[in-house]
Amino acid sequence: MLKSSDTNPFHTGELKAQKRAGVGDVAKWAAGFIRDYMPQQHRDFFEQLPFFVIAGGDQNGRTWVTLIDGPENFIRSPDPHRITLATELDETDPLASSFAQGTNIGVVGIELATRRRNRFSGYVQRSKEGYTIDIHQSFGNCPQYIHERVWERVEKTTPPVAAHSTALSDAQVNLIGRSDTMFIGSGYMAGEDAPSRGYDASHRGGIAGFVHVIDGTHLQIPDYPGNNFFNTIGNLTNDPHIGLVFVDFDTGGLLHISGRATIGWDGRNAHDPDALRTIDVEIDAVLDRPAALSLRWGKQDHLSRRLKLVKRVKETDQITSFYLAPVDGRPLDSFEAGQNLPIEVQIPGQKGTSTRNYSLSGPSTVRDFYRLSIKREEMGLVSRFLHDATAEGAYLEAHKPSGDFVIPCSNCPLVLVSAGVGLTPMLSMLYASAGDTRPVWYVHGTRNKQSHALRDEVDALEAQHDNVLRQVHYSRPGPDDVLGSDYDVEGRVTAEGLIGLNTGPDAHYMLCGPAAFLADIRNGLEALGVAPEHIHFETFGPGS
């Protein structure tokens, strides 16, 4: 793993994939999100999970993915560089032998009920209690395409005998056809000292049947917009070995697949218009483990509510606010300032519904409508549909507000920092903290007055509350933009400028915006002495 002073956390395959996808120089900013330790927020997250998803290799050179569960609190993080697991892999697990000897692994921790996830890679070895994992790389993920589920533990009985084969049976094809979730594993083992050497475990989700079964030995997986790191595709570019696991959430069964992959860079070959690329898999081995887990999951579709679009307000050429009201007469679910709303829409021509999470931009005290202020993205299937084809009076489905990007303390000074449409959770936080005894700085960067959304609301809050201080940056002011009135600083938001506000050592910084912006600000604040636990962030957009 690279320290913050390093500049390139990627190996040659990842760099090749990034170049092929045309996403620019990701390494410039990505080191700010990839650490050689686990932040406290991530450690707390992992410790309350009921299962881990792990990718690794066996003695035959095959790549596998598995789920490992255990009793309550079986996951612990004794320090930022280690995870311990008080459990044992079953002897039928495809990674059991590798774990016993010690091996490199990739891990994704995921909370299906709240759509949170984080990933890390490391080295696992046996310990007195079970296993210890030494962490090499750690980073977070956005919640796209994660289907909400709640879990329960059941008494674990002796599972049926695991079944080995080299092709999918009809029952296994049926499971894949009804699956909306799976996990994928890949690896890059070249170079003993390479920072990204090891395995990667990743979540993939979509509408039921999003993984297309071509025949008993071939699958096609759609690849959606993500964080632009290209860990999976970068690994597969250098080493085609791939592992997959499908979970039978009703029975706790695991269907493991190991094979070899090629990348289809022309996403038009996919059975999904959301996909930018495909991962085409040739199956080498199949391992079916019925009732392998003591966990059972239930979907939360019944908790969605129908909302009506009662008002649209065009804030800028690219940002529109959508006001959503309940149709059943009941007050809306409450939310904490900074949280997002998962919405589900049916787009004509789509096989199933599309789900996205958008930050709530209005006051959290209002219970008769939600407001989403959404930027139209040229590559954004849902944002284009909402902007171009969703009129007042339309209906959509929404789940309960969720997310942990919320105000972290009751009386600490707050610095709300955003760029572009990243202002949406910040405005909600500003509403929640305006009138407090603590000082609140609202710092926002945009191009000019034409792209400056919701500025009148911020100005009004500043005028009404003595604890609110505003600082607006225009990077390219227009000829009619007035310094001191429309904006306060010409140029971009910088870490040095934030420190210059003299917010004090107790201040907490809330950051939201494009990934490159966040990495620059976060690295800069840490370099200037701000404690990492005082810096909180959330990304937005296709490259989040």
Short mmCIF file of C-alpha atoms in Angstrom, two decimals, residues 66-68 93 175 245-248 251-256 287-293:
data_model
loop_
_atom_site.label_atom_id
_atom_site.label_comp_id
_atom_site.label_asym_id
_atom_site.label_seq_id
_atom_site.Cartn_x
_atom_site.Cartn_y
_atom_site.Cartn_z
CA THR A 66 -16.28 -17.05 -0.42
CA LEU A 67 -18.40 -15.69 2.41
CA ILE A 68 -17.27 -16.32 5.96
CA ASP A 93 -14.78 -24.02 1.53
CA LEU A 175 -30.14 -19.32 -9.16
CA VAL A 245 -19.92 -16.43 -5.70
CA PHE A 246 -23.72 -16.25 -5.83
CA VAL A 247 -25.65 -16.33 -2.54
CA ASP A 248 -28.99 -18.04 -2.06
CA THR A 251 -31.22 -20.83 2.31
CA GLY A 252 -27.69 -19.59 3.02
CA GLY A 253 -26.32 -21.59 0.09
CA LEU A 254 -23.20 -20.52 -1.82
CA LEU A 255 -22.53 -21.19 -5.50
CA HIS A 256 -18.79 -20.73 -6.15
CA LEU A 287 -18.59 -25.70 -6.27
CA ASP A 288 -22.14 -25.76 -4.89
CA ARG A 289 -22.40 -25.59 -1.07
CA PRO A 290 -26.03 -25.70 0.10
CA ALA A 291 -26.78 -24.09 3.51
CA ALA A 292 -23.11 -23.13 3.89
CA LEU A 293 -23.96 -20.09 6.05
#
